[in-house]
mmCIF file of C-alpha atoms and ligand atoms in Angstrom:
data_model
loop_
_atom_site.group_PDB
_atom_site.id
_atom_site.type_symbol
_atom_site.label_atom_id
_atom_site.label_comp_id
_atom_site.label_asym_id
_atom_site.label_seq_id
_atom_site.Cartn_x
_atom_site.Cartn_y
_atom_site.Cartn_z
ATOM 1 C CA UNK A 3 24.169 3.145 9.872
ATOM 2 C CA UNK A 4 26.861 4.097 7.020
ATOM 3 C CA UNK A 5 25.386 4.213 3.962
ATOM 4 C CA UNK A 6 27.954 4.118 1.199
ATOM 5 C CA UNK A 7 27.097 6.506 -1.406
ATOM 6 C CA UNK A 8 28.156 6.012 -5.510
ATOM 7 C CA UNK A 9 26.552 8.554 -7.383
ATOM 8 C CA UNK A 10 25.120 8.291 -11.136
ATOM 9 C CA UNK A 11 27.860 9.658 -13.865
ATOM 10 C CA UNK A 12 25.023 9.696 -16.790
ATOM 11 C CA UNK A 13 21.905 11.619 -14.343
ATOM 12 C CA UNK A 14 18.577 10.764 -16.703
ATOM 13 C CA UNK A 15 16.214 12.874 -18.132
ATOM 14 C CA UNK A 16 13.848 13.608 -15.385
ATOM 15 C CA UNK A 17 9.837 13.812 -16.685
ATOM 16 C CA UNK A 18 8.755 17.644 -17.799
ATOM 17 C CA UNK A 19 6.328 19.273 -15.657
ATOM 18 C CA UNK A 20 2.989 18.756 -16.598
ATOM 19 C CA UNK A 21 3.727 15.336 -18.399
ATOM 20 C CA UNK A 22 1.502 12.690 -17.216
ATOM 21 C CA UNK A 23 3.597 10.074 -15.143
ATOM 22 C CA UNK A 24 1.178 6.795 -14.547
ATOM 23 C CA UNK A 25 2.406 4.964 -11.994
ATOM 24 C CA UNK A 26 4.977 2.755 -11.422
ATOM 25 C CA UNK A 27 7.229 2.514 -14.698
ATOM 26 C CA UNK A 28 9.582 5.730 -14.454
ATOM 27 C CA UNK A 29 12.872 5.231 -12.075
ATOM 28 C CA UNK A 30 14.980 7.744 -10.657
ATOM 29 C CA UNK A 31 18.807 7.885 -10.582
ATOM 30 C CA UNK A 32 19.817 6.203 -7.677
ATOM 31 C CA UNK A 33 18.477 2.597 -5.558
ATOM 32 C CA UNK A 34 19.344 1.882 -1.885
ATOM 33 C CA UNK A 35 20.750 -1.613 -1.585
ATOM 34 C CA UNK A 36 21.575 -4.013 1.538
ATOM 35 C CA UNK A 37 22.624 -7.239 1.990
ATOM 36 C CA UNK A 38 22.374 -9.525 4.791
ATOM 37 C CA UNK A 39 23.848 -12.883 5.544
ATOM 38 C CA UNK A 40 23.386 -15.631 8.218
ATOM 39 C CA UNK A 41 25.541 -14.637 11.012
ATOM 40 C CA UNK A 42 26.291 -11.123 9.516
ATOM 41 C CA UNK A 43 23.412 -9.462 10.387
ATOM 42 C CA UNK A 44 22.107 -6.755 7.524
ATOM 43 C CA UNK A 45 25.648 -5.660 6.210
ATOM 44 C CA UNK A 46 27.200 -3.127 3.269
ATOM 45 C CA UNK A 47 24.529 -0.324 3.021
ATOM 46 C CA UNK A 48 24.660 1.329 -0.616
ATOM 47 C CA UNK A 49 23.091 4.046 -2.437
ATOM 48 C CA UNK A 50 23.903 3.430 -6.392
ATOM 49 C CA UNK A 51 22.866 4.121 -9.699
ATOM 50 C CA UNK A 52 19.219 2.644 -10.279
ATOM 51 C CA UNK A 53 20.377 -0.303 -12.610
ATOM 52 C CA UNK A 54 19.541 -4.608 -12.949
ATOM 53 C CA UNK A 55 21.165 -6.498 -10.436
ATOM 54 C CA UNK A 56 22.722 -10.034 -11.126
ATOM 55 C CA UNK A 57 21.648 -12.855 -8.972
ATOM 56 C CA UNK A 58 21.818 -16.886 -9.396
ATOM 57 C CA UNK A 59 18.525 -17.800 -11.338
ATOM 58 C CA UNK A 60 18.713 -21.006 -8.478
ATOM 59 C CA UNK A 61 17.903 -17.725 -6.344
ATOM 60 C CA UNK A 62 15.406 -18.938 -3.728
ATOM 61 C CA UNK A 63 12.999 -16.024 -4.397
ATOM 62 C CA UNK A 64 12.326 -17.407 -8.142
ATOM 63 C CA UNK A 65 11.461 -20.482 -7.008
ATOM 64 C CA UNK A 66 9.006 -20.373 -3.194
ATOM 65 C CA UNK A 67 8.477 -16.775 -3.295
ATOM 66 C CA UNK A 68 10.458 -15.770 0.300
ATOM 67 C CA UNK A 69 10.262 -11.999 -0.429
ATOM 68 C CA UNK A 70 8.733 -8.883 1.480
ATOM 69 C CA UNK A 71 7.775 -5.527 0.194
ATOM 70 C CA UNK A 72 6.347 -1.892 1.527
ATOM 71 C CA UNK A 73 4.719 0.937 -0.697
ATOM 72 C CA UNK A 74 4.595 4.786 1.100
ATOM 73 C CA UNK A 75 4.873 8.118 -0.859
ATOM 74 C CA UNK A 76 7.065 11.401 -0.810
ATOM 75 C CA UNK A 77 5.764 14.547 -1.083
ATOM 76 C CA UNK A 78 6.464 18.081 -1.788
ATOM 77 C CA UNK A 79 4.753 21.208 -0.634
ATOM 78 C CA UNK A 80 4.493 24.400 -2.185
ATOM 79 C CA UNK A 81 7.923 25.600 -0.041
ATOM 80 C CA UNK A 82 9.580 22.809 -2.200
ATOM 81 C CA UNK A 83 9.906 20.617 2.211
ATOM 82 C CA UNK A 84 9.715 16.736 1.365
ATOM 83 C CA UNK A 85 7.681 14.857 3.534
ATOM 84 C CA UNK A 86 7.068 11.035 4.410
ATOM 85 C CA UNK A 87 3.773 10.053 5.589
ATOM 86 C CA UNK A 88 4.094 7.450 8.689
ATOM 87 C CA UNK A 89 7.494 5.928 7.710
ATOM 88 C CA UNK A 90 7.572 4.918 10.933
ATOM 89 C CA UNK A 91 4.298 2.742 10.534
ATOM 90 C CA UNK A 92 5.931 0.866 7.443
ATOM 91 C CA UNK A 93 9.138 -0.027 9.145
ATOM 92 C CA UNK A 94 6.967 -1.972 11.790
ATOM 93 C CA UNK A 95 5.133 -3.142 9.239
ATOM 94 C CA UNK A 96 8.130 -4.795 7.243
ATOM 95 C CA UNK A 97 8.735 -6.963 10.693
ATOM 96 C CA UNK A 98 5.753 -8.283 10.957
ATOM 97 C CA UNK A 99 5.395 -9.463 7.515
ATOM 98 C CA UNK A 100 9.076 -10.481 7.341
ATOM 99 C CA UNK A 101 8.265 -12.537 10.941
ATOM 100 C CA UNK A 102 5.726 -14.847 8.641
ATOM 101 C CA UNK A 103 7.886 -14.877 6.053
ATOM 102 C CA UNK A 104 10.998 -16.534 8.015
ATOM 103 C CA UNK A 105 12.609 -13.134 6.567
ATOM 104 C CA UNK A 106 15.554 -11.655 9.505
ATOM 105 C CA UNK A 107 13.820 -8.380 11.409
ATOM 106 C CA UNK A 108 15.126 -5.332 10.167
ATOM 107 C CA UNK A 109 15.809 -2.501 12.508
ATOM 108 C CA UNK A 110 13.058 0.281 12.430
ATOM 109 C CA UNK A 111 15.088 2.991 12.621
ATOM 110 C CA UNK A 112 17.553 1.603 9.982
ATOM 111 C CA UNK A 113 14.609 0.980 7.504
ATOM 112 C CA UNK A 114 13.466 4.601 8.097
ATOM 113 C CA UNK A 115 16.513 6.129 7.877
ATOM 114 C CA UNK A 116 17.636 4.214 4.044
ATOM 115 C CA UNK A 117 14.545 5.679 3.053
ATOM 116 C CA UNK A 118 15.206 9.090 4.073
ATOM 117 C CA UNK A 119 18.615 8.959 2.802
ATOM 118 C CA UNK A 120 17.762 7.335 -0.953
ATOM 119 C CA UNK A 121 14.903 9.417 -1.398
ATOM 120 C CA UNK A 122 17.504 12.677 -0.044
ATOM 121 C CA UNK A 123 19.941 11.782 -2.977
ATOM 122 C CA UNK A 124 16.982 11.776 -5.493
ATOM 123 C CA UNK A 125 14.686 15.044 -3.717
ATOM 124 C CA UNK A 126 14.748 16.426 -7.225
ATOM 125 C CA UNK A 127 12.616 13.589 -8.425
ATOM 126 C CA UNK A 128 9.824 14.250 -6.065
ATOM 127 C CA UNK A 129 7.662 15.603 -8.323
ATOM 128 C CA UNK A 130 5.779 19.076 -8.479
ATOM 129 C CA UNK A 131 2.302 18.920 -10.136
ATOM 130 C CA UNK A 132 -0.768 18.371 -7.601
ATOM 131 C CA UNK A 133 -1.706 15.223 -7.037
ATOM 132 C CA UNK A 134 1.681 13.785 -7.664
ATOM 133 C CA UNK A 135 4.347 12.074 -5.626
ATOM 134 C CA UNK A 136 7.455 9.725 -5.422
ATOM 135 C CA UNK A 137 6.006 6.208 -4.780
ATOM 136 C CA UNK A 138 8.593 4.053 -2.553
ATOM 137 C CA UNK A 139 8.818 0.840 -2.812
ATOM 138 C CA UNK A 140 11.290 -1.015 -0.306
ATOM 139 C CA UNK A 141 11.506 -4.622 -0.897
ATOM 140 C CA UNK A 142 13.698 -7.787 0.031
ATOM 141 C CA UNK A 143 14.423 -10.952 -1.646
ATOM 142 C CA UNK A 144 15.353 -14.393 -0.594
ATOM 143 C CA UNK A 145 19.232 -14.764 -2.394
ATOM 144 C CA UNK A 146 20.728 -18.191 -1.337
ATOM 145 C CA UNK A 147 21.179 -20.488 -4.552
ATOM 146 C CA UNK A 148 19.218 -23.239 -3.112
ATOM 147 C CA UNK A 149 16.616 -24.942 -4.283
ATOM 148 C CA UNK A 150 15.385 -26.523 -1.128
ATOM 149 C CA UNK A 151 12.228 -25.663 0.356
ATOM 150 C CA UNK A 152 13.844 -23.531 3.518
ATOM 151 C CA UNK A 153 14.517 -20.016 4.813
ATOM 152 C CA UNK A 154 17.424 -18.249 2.877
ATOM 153 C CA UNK A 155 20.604 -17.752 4.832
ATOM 154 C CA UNK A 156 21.018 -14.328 2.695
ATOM 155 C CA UNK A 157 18.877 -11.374 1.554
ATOM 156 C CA UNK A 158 18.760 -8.606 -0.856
ATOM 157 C CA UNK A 159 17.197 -5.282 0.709
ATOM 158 C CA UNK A 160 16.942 -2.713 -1.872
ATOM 159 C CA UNK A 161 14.904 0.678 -2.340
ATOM 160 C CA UNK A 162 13.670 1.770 -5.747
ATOM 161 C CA UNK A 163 12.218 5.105 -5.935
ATOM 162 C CA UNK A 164 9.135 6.058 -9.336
ATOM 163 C CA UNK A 165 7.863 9.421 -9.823
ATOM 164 C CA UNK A 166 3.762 8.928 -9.829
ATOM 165 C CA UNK A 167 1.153 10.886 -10.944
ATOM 166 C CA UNK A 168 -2.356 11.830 -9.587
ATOM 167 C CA UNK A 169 -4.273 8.474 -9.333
ATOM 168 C CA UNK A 170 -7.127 10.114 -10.690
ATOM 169 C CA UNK A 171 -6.045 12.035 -13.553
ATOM 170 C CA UNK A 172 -9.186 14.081 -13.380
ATOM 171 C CA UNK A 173 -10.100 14.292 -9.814
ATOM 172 C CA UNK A 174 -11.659 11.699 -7.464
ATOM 173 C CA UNK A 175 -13.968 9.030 -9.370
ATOM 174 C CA UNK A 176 -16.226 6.370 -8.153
ATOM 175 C CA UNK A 177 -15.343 2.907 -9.168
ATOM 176 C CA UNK A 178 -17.080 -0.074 -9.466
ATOM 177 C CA UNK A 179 -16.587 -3.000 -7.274
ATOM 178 C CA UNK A 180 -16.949 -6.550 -7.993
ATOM 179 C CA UNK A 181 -17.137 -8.976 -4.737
ATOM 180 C CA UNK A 182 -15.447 -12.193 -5.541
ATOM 181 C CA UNK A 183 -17.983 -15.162 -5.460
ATOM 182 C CA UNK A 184 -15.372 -18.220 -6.218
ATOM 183 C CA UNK A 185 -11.524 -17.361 -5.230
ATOM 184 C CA UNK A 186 -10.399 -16.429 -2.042
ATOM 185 C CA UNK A 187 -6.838 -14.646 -1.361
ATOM 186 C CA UNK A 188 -6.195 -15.437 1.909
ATOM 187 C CA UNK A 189 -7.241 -17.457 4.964
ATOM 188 C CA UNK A 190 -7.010 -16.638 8.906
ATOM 189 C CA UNK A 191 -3.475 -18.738 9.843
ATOM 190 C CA UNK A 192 -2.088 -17.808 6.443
ATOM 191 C CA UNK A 193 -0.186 -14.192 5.308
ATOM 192 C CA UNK A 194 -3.184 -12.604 4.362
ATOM 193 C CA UNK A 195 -1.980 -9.896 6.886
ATOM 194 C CA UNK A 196 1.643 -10.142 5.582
ATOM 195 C CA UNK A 197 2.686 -7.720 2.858
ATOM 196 C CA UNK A 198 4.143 -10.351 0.510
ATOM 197 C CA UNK A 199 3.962 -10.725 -3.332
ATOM 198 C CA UNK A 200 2.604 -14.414 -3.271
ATOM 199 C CA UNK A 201 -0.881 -12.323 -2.001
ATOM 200 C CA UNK A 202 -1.088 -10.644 -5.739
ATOM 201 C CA UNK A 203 -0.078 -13.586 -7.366
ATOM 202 C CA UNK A 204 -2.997 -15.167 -5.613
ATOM 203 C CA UNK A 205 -5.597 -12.606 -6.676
ATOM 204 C CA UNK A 206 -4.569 -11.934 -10.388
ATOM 205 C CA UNK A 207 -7.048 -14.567 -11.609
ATOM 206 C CA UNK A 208 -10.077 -12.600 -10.171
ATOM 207 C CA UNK A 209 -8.710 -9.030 -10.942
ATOM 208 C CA UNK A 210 -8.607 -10.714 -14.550
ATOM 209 C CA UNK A 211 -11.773 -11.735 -14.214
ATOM 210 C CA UNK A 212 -13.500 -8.298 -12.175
ATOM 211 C CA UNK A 213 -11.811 -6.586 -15.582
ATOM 212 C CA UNK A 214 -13.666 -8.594 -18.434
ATOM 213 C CA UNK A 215 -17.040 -7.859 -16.346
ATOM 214 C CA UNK A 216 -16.053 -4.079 -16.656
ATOM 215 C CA UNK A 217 -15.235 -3.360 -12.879
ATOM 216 C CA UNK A 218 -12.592 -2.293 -11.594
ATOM 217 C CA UNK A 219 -11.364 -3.786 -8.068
ATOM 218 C CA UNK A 220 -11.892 -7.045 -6.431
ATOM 219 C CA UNK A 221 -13.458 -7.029 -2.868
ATOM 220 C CA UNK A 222 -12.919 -10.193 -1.463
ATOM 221 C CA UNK A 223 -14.715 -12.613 1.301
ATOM 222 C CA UNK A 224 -13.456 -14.507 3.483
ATOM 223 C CA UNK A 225 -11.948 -17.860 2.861
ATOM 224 C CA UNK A 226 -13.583 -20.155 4.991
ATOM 225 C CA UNK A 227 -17.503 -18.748 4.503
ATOM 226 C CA UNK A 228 -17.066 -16.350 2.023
ATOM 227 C CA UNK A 229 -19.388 -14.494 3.748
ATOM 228 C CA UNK A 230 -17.473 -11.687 5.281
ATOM 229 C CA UNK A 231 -16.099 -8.775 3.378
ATOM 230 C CA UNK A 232 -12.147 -8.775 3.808
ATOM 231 C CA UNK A 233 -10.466 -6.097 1.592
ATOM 232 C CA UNK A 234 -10.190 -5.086 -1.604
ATOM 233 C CA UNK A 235 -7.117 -5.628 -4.216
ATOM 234 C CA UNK A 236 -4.826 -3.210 -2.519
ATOM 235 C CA UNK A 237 -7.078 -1.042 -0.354
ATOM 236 C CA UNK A 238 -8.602 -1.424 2.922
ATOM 237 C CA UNK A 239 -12.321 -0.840 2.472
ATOM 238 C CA UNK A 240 -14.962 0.954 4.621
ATOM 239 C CA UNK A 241 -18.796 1.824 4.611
ATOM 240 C CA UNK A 242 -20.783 4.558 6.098
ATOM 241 C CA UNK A 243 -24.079 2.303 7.203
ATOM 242 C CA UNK A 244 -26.540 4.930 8.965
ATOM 243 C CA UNK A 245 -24.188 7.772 10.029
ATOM 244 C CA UNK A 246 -21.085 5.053 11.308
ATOM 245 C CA UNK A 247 -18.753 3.857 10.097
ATOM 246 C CA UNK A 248 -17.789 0.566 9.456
ATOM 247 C CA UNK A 249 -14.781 -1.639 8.315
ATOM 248 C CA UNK A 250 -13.947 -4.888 8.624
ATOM 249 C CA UNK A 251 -11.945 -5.990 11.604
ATOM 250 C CA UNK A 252 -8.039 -7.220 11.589
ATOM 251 C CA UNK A 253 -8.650 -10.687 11.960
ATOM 252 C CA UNK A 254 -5.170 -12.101 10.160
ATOM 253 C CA UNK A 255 -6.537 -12.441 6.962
ATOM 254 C CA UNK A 256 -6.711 -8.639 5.691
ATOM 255 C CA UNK A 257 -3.492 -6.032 5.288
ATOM 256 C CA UNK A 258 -3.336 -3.738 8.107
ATOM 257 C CA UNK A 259 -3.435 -0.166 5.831
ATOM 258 C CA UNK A 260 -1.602 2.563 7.355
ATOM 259 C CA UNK A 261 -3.911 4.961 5.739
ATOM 260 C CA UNK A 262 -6.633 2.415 7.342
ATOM 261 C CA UNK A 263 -5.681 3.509 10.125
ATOM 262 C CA UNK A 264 -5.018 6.894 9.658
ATOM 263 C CA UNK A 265 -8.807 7.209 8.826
ATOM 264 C CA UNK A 266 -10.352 5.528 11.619
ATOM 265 C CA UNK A 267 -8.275 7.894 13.507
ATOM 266 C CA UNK A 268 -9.391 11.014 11.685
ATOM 267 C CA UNK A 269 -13.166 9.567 11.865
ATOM 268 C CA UNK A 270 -13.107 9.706 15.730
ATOM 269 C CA UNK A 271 -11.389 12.484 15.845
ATOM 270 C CA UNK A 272 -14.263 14.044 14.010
ATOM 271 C CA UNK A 273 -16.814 12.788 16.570
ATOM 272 C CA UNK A 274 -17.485 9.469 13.903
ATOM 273 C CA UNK A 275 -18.608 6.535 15.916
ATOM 274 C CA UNK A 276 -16.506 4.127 13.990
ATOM 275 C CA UNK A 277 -16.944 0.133 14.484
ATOM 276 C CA UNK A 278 -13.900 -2.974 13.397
ATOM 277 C CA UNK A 279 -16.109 -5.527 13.247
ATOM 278 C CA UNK A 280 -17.277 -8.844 11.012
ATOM 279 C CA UNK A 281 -19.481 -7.268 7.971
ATOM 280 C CA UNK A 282 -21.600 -10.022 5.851
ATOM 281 C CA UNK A 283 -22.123 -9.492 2.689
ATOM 282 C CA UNK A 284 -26.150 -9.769 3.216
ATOM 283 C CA UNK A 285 -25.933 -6.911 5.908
ATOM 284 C CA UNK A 286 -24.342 -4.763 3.009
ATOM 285 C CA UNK A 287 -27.033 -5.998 0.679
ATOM 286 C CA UNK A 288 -29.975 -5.280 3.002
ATOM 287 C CA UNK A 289 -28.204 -1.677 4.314
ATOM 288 C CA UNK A 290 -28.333 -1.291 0.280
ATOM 289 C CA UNK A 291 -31.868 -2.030 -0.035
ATOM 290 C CA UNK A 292 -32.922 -0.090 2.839
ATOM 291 C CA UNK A 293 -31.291 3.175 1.963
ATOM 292 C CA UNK A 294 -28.518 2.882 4.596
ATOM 293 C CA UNK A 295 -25.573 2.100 2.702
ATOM 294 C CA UNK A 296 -24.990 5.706 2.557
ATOM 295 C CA UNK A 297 -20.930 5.529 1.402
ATOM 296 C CA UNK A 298 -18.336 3.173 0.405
ATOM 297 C CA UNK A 299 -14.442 3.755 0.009
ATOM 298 C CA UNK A 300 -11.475 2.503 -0.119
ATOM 299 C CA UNK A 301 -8.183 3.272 1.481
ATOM 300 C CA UNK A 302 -4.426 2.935 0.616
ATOM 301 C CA UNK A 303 -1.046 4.794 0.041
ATOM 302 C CA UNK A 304 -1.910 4.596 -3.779
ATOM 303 C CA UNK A 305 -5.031 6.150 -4.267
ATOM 304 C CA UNK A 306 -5.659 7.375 -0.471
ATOM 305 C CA UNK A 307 -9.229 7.211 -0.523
ATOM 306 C CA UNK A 308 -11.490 5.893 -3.133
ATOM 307 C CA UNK A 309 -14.837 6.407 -3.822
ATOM 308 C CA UNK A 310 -17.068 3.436 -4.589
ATOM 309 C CA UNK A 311 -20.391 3.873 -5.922
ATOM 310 C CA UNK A 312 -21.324 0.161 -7.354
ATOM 311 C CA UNK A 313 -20.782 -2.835 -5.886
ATOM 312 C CA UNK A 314 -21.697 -6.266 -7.478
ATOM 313 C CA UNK A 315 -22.349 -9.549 -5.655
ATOM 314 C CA UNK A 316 -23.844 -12.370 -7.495
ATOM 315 C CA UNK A 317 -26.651 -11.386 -9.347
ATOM 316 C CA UNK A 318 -27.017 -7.823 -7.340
ATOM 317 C CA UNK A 319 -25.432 -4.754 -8.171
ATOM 318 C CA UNK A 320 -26.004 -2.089 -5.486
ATOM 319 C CA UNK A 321 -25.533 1.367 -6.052
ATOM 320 C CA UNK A 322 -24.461 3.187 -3.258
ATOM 321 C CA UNK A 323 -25.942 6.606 -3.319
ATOM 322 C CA UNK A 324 -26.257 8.981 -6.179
ATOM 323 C CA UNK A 325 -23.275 7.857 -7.502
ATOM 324 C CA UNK A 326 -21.495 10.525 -6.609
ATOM 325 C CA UNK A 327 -18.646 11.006 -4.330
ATOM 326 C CA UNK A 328 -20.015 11.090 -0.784
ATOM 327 C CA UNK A 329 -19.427 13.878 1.556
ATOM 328 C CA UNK A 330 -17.371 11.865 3.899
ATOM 329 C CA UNK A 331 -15.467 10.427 1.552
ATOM 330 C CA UNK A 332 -14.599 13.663 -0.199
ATOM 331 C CA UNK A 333 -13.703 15.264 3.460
ATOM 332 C CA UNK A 334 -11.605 12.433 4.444
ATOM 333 C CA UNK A 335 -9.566 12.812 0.704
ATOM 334 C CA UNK A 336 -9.337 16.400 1.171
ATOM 335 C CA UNK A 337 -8.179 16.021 5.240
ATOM 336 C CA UNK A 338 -5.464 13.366 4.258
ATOM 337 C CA UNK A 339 -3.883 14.154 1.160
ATOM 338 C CA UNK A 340 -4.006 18.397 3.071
ATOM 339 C CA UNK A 341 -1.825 16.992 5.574
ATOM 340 C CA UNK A 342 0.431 15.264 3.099
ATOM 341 C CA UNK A 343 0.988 17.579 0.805
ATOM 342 C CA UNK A 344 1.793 20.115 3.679
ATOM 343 C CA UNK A 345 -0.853 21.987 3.151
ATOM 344 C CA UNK A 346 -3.179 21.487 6.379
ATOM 345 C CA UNK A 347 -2.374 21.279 10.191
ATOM 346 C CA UNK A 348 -0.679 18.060 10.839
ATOM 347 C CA UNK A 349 -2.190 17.398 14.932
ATOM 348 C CA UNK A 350 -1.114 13.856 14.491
ATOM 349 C CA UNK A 351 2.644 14.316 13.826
ATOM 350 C CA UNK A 352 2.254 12.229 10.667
ATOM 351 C CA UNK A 353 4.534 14.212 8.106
ATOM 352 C CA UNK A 354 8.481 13.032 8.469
ATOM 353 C CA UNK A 355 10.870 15.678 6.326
ATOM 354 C CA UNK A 356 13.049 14.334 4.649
HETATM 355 C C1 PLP B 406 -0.604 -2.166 0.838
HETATM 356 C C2 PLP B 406 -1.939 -2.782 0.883
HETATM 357 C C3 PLP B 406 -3.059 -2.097 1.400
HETATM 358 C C4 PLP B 406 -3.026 -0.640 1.818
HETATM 359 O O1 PLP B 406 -2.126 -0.343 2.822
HETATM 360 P P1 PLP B 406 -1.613 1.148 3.027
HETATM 361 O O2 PLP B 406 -0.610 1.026 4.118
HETATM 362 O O3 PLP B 406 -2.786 1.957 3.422
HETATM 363 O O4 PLP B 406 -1.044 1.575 1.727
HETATM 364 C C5 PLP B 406 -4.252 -2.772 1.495
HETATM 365 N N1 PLP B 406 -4.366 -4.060 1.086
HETATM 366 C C6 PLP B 406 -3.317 -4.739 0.564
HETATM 367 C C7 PLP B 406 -3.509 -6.139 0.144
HETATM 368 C C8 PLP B 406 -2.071 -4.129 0.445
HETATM 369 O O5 PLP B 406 -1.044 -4.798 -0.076
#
C-alpha cells in the first residue's frame, strides 16, 4: 500500500515525563486517513497532521450510526523497541464487525500495516513512564450525504493515535461491580459481538446509573433472560469458581476481547482448567455464599486485567474474597502487561515492532 505522507509544520508540545496523561484526550501530531468509494475499493492512503475533518452534516454516520472502531496499545521497552500487541487479532476483528455493519472488508494486512506506519511517524509519542502507552484507536465512518436508511457507498478510515497513562494511577485496584437488573445492551442476532459505537450508546443509561449507586462498571445479562452474565462495559469478565476458571461463552451477544483470549490461553498454558460456558447469575450468587467464588476480573486492552472484589445484584452484594487482589489475577496482570512491555519471554509471538 502507498501511504502518502504530509508531515506537521507546527510539531506540538509533547506531555513531560512524569505528567499524568488520563486517557483518551491528548493527540499526537499526525492521523492516518483512507477513503473508500463504491467501485474504488479503499483508495488515497494519508498520513497528516492530526486536525478536524470536514464532512456533510447529511453524513450517514450522524444520522443511523454505520461506523466501526478498534482500540490496541503501543508500547515501549526499556531499549526504547515499540511493540504492538496482536495487531493482527484487531485487523480480523475490524471484518467481522464491519461484515454486520454492511461496512466494505478491509484488507488485514493493509489495516496492520497503516497502523504500523502512523504510529512509526509519531514513535516519539509512545510514552516512557511504566504503566503507560499509546492507545490506538482505528475507526471508520459511513460518508455518503444521504439520508436514507441504507449502506454508504463511501467511507472514512482514519487512525488517531493518544498518549495514555497507567489505568491505575496507583497500582492495580479492585472495583466494584454493579450487574444490570433492567437494561440490556445487546441480544443474540444483534451486534453485541460487533465492535460498533451504537453498543456504548446503548449502555450509557446504566453506566449512569452503576455511577450514582457508587460502582464502577456495568456487568450485564443477557437480553432475553437476563439471567446469564454477558460482559462488562468494555471488558470481558472471568471468575475463578473452585480452582477453574470460568467465563462466559461467545454466544453473539458479547465482544470477543483479544486480551480474552490471550488469558484463556495463558490459563491453560499454566495447567488452568478453564471452561466458556453459560454462567447464571444464581450460580455466582451461591459460589459466593459457599466460599467458592474465589476471584473475579476483568479483561481488555484498556485496563488489561481488573480486579473485582464486589459485585452487586439486586439486593445482594457479594464480596469476592478479602477484597484484595487475588493471586491469579495479580499473576495474569504481571504475565501480560511483562510480555507487553518487553519485559518477559514472549512464547506466543504476541509482540509486533513497530
Ligand atoms: C473492546 C471491548 C472489549 C475488550 O476487548 P479487547 O480486545 O480485550 O480490548 C470488551 N467488551 C467490549 C464491549 C469492547 O468494546
Amino acid at each position: 500500500m502507498e501511504i502518502r505522507i504530509t508531515k506537521t509544520t507546527s510539531p506540538k508540545q509533547k506531555p513531560a515525563k512524569g505528567e499524568a496523561l488520563g486517557f483518551g484526550h491528548i493527540f499526537t501530531d499526525h492521523m492516518f486517513v483512507m477513503n473508500y468509494t463504491e467501485g474504488k475499493g479503499w483508495h488515497d492512503a494519508r498520513i497528516v497532521p492530526y486536525g478536524n475533518i470536514s464532512i456533510s452534516p447529511s453524513a450517514m454516520v450522524f444520522h443511523y450510526g454505520q461506523e466501526m472502531f478498534e482500540g490496541l496499545k503501543a508500547y515501549r521497552d526499556s531499549k526504547d523497541n515499540v511493540y504492538l500487541f496482536r495487531p493482527d487479532m484487531n485487523a480480523k476483528r475490524t471484518n467481522s464487525t464491519n461484515k454486520r455493519l454492511c461496512i466494505p472488508q478491509l484488507p488485514e494486512e493493509m489495516f496492520v500495516e497503516a497502523v504500523k506506519a502512523v504510529v512509526d511517524i509519531d514513535r516519539d509519542w509512545v510514552p516512557t513512564d511504566s504503566g503507560t502507552s499509546l492507545y490506538i484507536r482505528p475507526f471508520i465512518i459511513a460518508t455518503d450525504e444521504f439520508l436514507g436508511v441504507a449502506p454508504s457507498k463511501t467511507y472514512l478510515f482514519m487512525i488517531i493515535l493518544s498518549p495514555s497513562g497507567a489505568y491505575y494511577e496507583s497500582g492495580l485496584e479492585p472495583v466494584g461491580i454493579w450487574i444490570e437488573d433492567e437494561f440490556v445492551r445487546a441480544v443474540k442476532g444483534g451486534m453485541g459481538f460487533a465492535k460498533t459505537g451504537g453498543n456504548y450508546a446503548a449502555s450509557l443509561i446504566a453506566q449512569v446509573k452503576a455511577h450514582d449507586s457508587g460502582y464502577s462498571q456495568v456487568l450485564w445479562l443477557d437480553g432475553v433472560e437476563r439471567k446469564y452474565i454477558e460482559e462488562v462495559g468494555a471488558m470481558n469478565i472471568f471468575f475463578k469458581i473452585a480452582g477453574k476458571v470460568v467465563t462466559p461463552m461467545l454466544n453473539g451477544s458479547i465482544l470477543p476481547g483479544i486480551t480474552r483470549d490471550s488469558i484463556i490461553k495463558v490459563c491453560k498454558s499454566w495447567g488452568y482448567e478453564v471452561e466458556e460456558r453459560r454462567i447464571s447469575v444464581d450460580e455466582l450468587v451461591e459460589a459466593a455464599q459457599n466460599g467458592t467464588l474465589e476471584e473475579v476480573f476483568g479483561t481488555g486492552t484498556a485496563a488489561v486485567v481488573s480486579p473485582v472484589n464486589k459485585l452487586r445484584y439486586e439486593d445482594d452484594v457479594m464480596n469476592i474474597g478479602d477484597g484484595s487482589i487475588g493471586e491469579l489475577t495479580q499473576k495474569l496482570y504481571d504475565e501480560l502487561t511483562g510480555i507487553q512491555w518487553g519485559e518477559k519471554e514472549d512464547p506466543y509471538g504476541w509482540r509486533v515492532t513497530v
